Coordinates of C-alpha atoms and ligand atoms in Angstrom, one line a residue:
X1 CA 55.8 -197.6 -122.3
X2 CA 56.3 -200.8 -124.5
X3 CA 58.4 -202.8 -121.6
X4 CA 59.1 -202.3 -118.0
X5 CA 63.0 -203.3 -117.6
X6 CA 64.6 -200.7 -115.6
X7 CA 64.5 -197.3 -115.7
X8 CA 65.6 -196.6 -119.1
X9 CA 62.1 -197.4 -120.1
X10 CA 61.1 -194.9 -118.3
X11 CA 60.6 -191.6 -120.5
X12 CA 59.9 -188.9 -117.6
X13 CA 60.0 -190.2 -113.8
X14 CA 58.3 -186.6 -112.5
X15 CA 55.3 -188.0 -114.7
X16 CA 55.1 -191.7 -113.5
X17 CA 55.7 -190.4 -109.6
X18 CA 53.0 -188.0 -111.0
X19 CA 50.8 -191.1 -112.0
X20 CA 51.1 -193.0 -109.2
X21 CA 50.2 -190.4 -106.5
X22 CA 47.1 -189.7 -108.5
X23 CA 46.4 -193.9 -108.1
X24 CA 47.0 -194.0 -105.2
X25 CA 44.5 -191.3 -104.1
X26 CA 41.9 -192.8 -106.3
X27 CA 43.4 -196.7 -107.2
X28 CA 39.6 -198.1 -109.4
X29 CA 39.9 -194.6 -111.2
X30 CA 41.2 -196.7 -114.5
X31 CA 39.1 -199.8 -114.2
X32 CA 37.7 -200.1 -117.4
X33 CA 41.5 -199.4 -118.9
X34 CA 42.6 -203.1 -118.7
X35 CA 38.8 -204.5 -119.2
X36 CA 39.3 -208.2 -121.4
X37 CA 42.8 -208.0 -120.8
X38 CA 44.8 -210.7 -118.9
X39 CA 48.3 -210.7 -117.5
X40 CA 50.6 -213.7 -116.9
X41 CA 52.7 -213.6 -113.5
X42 CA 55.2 -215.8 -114.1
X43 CA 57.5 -216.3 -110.8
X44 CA 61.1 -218.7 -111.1
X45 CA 61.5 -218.0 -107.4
X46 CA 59.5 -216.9 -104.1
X47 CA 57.2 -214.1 -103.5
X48 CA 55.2 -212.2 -101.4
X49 CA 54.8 -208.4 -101.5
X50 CA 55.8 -208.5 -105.7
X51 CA 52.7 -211.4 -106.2
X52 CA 49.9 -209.9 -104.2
X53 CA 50.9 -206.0 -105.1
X54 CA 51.5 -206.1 -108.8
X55 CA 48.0 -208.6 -108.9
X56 CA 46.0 -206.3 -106.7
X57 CA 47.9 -203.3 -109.1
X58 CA 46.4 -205.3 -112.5
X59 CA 42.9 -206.0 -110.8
X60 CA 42.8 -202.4 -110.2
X61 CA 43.2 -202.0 -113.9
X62 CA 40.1 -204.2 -114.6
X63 CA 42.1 -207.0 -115.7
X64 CA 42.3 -210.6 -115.1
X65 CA 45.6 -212.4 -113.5
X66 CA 47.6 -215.6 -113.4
X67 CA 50.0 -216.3 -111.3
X68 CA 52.3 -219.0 -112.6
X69 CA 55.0 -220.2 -110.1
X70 CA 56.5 -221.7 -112.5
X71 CA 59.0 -223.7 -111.3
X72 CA 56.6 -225.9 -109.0
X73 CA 54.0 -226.3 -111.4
X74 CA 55.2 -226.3 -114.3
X75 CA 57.7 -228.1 -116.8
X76 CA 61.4 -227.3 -115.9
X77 CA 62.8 -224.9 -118.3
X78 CA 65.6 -225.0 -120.6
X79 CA 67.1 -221.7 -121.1
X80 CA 70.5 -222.2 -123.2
X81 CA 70.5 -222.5 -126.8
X82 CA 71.0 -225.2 -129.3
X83 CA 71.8 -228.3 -126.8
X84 CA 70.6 -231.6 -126.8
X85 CA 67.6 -231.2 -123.9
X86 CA 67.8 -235.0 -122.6
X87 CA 68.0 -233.8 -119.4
X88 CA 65.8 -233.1 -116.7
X89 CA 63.8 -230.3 -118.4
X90 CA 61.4 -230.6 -120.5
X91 CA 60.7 -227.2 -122.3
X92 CA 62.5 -225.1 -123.9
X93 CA 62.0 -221.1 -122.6
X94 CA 61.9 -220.2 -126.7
X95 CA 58.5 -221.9 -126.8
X96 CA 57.5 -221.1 -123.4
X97 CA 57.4 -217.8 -123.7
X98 CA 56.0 -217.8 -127.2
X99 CA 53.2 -219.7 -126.0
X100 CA 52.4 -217.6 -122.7
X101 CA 52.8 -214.4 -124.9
X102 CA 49.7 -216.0 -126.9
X103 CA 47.7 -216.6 -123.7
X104 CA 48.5 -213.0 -122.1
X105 CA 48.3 -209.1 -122.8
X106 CA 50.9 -208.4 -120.7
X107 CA 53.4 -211.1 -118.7
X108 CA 55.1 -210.0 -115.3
X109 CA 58.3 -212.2 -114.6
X110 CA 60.8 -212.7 -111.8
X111 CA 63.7 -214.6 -113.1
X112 CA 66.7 -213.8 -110.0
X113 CA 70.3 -213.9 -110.7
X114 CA 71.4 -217.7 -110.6
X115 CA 74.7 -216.1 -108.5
X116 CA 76.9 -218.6 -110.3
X117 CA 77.6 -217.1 -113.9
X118 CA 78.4 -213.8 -113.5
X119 CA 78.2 -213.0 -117.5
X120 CA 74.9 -215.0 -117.5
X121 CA 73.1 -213.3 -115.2
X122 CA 74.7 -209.8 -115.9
X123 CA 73.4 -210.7 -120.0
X124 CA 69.5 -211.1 -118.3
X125 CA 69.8 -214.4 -120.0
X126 CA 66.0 -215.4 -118.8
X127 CA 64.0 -212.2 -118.9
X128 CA 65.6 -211.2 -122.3
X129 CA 64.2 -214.4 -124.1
X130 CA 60.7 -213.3 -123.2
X131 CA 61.5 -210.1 -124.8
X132 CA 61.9 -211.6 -127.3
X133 CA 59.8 -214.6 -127.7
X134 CA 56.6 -213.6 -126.2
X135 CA 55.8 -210.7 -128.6
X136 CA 54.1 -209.2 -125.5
X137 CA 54.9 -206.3 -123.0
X138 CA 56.9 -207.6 -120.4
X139 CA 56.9 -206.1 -117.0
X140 CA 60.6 -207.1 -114.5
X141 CA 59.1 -208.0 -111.3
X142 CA 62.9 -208.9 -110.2
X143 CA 65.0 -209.9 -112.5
X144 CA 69.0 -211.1 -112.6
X145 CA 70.7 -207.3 -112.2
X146 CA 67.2 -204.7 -111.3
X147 CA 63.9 -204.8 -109.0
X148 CA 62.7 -201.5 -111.1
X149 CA 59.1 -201.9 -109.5
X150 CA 60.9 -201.9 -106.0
X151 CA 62.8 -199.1 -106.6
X152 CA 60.2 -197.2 -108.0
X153 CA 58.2 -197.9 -104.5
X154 CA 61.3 -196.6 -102.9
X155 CA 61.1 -193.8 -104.8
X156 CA 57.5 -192.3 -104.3
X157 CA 58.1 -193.4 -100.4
X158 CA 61.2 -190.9 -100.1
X159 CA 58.8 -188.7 -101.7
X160 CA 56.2 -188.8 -99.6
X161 CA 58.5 -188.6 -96.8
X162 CA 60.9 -186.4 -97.6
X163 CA 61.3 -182.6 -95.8
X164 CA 63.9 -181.3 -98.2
X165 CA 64.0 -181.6 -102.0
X166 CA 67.2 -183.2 -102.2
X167 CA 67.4 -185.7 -98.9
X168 CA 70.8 -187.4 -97.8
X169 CA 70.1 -191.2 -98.3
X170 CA 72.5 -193.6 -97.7
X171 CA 72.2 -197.3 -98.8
X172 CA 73.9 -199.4 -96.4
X173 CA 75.3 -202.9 -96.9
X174 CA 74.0 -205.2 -94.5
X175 CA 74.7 -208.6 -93.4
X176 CA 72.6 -212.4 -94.5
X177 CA 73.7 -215.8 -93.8
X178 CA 72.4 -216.6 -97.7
X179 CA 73.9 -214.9 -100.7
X180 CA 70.9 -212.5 -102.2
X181 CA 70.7 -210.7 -105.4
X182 CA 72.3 -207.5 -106.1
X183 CA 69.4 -206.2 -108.1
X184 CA 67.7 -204.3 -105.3
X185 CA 70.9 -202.2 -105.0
X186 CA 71.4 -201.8 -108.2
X187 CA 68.0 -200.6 -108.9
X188 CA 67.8 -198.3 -106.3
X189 CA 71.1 -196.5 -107.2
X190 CA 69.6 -195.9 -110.7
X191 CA 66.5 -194.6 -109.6
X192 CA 67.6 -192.3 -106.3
X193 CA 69.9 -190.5 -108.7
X194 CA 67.5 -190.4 -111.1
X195 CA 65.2 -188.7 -108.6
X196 CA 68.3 -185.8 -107.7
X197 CA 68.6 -187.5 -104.2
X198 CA 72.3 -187.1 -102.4
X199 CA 73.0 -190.8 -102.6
X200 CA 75.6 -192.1 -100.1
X201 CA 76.1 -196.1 -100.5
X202 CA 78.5 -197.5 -97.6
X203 CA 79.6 -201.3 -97.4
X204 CA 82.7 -203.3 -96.5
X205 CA 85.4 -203.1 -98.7
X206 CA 85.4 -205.7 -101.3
X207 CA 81.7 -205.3 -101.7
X208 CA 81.5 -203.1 -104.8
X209 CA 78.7 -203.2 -106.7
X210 CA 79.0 -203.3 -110.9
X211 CA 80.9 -200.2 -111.9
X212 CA 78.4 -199.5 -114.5
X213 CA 76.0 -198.6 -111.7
X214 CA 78.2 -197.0 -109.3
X215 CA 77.6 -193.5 -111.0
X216 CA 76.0 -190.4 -109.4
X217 CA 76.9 -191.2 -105.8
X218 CA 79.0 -191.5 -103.0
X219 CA 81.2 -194.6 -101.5
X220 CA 82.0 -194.0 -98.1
X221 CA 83.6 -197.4 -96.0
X222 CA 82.4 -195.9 -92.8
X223 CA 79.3 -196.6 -91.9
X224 CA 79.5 -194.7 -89.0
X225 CA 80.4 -191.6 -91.0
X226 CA 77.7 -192.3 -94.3
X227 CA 75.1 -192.4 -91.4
X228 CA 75.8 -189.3 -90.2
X229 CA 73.2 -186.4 -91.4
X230 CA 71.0 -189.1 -93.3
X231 CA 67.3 -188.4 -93.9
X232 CA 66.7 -191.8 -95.3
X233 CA 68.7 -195.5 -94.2
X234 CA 67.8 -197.7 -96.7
X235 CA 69.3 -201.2 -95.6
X236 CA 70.1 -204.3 -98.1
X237 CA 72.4 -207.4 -98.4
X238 CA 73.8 -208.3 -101.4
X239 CA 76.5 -210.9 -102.3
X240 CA 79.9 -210.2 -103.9
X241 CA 80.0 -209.1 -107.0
X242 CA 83.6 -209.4 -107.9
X243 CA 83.9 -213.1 -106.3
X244 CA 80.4 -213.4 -108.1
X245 CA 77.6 -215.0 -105.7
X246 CA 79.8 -215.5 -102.6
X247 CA 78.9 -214.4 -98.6
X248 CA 82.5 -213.5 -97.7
X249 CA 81.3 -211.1 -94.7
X250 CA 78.5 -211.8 -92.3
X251 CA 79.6 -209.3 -89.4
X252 CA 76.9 -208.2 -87.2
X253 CA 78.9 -204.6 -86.7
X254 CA 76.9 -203.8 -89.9
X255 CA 73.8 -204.2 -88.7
X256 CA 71.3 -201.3 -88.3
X257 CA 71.2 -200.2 -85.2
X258 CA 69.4 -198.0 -82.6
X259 CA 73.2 -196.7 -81.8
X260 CA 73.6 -196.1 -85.6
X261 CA 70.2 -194.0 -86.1
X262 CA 71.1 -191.7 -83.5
X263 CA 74.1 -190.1 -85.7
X264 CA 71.5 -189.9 -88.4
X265 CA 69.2 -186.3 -89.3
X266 CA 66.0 -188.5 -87.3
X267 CA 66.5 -190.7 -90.6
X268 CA 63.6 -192.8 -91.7
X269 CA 64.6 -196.8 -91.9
X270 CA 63.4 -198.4 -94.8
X271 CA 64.3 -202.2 -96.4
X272 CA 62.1 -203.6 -99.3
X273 CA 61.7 -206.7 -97.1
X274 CA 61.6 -209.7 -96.6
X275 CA 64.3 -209.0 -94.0
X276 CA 66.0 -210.9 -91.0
X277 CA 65.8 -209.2 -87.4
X278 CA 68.7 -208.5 -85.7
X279 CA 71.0 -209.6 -88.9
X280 CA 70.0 -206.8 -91.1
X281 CA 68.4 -204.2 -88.9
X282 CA 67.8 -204.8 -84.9
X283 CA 64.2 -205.4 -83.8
X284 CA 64.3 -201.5 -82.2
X285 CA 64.9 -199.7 -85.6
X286 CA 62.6 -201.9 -87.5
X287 CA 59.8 -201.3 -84.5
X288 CA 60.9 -198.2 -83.8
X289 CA 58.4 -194.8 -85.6
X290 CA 61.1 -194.1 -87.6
X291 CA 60.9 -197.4 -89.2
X292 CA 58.4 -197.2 -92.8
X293 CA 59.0 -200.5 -94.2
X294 CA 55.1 -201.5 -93.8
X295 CA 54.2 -198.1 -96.2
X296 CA 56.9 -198.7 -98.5
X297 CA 55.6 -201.8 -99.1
X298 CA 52.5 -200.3 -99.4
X299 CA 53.2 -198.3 -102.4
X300 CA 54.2 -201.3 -104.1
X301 CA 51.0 -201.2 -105.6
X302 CA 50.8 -198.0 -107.0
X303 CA 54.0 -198.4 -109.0
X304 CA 52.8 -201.4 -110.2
X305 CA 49.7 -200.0 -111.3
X306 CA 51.2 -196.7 -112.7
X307 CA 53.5 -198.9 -114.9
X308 CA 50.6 -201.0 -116.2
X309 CA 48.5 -198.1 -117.0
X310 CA 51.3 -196.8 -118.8
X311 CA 51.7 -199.8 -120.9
X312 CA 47.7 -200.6 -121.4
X313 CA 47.7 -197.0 -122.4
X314 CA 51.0 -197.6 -124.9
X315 CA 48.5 -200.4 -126.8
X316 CA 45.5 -198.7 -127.4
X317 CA 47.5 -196.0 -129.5
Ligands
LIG1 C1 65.6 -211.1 -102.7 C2 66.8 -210.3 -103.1 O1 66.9 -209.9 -104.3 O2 67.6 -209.9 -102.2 C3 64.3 -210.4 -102.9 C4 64.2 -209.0 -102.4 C5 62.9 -208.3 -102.8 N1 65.7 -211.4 -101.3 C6 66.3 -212.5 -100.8 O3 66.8 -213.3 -101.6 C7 66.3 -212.8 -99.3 C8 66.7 -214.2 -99.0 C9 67.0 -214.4 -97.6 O4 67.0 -215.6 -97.2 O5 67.4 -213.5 -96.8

């Protein structure tokens, strides 16, 4: 694996789940793998899970980490071409990320969608330039339209989890007083049908995700109904898409409930957090035994560690 994007640099998913299950039963197994190798994290925007998992993921590797928020410590960034910069930022991301890719093996970035420019965001305008300025592997750790590393979490979870090969999952729509990405969504529709899962997506109407991503599934308005039968509820906001970046719906009747579960198959409740109680999902379900949003999390680090290896493994050829 050269770079970690979004699925599509992913050559054979059986093989990475593969990977990662072996990690995580033996996670300093590779240690030497990533020995005098160092990997930027570069981070726009906030973290939690994403910062501590994919370092502990790269430690694991025997490498050495830093974590660059970016945007507090550093100079502001220019990211559009061929304007007069006598603004308010000083650098240019050309020369940033040429530089970084000088000081790193491998450089992790989260660059989110802006949610003002649709085209912009939908183009990766950020995490493309370091594709192509750094001249290093660079690993999405949430970028403008895909969370890969979260979905591939979400993935080896349902795995773990699941009782029959192809489980019902259903990703519901959610409500959030602030607009949020739609990577995660978009992400996790990739990789569920990637994985042969039945994947049911349910949300108000007028909340359609990007065509381009709405393939291999099922839309069904009811929630009510999508719940019905699910192994797996995987909950999530996201903010239009068609009137780009906007929260035109915050009702509470789409919230996940204890009511809700009970039409499900005994569904597992899962959310790649951070998430708001009792706007997204009611402090019962998220309490509740069903809920597995703390091992989910979890495996955040084997999927960051199963896509490093891969790409340590890709340089020493
Ligand atoms: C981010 C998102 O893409 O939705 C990160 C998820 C891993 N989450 C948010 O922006 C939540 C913001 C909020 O205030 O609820």
């Amino acid at each position: 694996m050269k770079h970690f994007l979004s699925i599509h640099d992913v050559t054979d998913l059986h093989e990475l789940l593969k990977t990662a299950f072996e990690i995580k039963k033996d996670p300093h197994k590779d240690e030497l793998l990533g020995k005098h190798k160092n990997m930027c994290l570069l981070f726009f925007n906030s973290s939690l899970r994403t910062r501590i998992s994919t370092q502990r993921a790269a430690e694991n590797l025997g490498m050495k980490t830093v974590v660059f928020n970016i945007n507090e410590e550093g100079w502001k960034i220019e990211t559009e071409f061929g304007i007069i910069m006598d603004g308010d930022k000083s650098e240019h991301v050309k020369e940033a990320a040429g530089v970084i890719g000088r000081y790193s093996d491998i450089i992790g970035i989260r660059s989110f969608a802006q949610l003002k420019d649709r085209e912009a965001d939908y183009n990766e305008n950020v995490i493309s330039q370091f594709v192509k300025y750094a001249g290093v592997p660079i690993v999405s750790m949430e970028a403008a339209t895909g969370h890969p590393l979260q979905s591939f979490a979400d993935v080896i979870t349902i795995e773990e989890y699941k009782k029959v090969i192809h489980p019902r999952v259903v990703l519901t729509w959610a409500p959030n007083p602030k607009a949020t990405p739609q990577a995660v969504p978009n992400s996790f529709i990739e990789w569920t049908v990637a994985a042969g899962y039945n994947l049911v997506v349910t949300h108000p109407e007028g909340y359609e995700l990007d065509p381009a991503f709405m393939k291999g599934l099922t839309v069904e308005y009811n929630q009510k109904k999508a719940f019905e039968k699910a192994d797996f509820i995987y909950a999530k906001n996201w903010s239009n898409y068609k009137d780009y970046g906007k929260v035109l719906n915050v009702d509470r009747n789409w919230t996940v409930t204890m009511e809700k579960m009970k039409l499900t198959n005994h569904a597992k409740f899962m959310h790649c957090l951070p998430v708001r109680r009792n706007m997204i999902v009611s402090d019962e379900v998220i309490d509740s035994a069903d809920s597995i949003v703390i091992d989910e999390a979890e495996n955040r680090i084997y999927a960051a560690q199963a896509v490093i290896k891969k790409i340590l493994e890709n340089m020493v050829k």
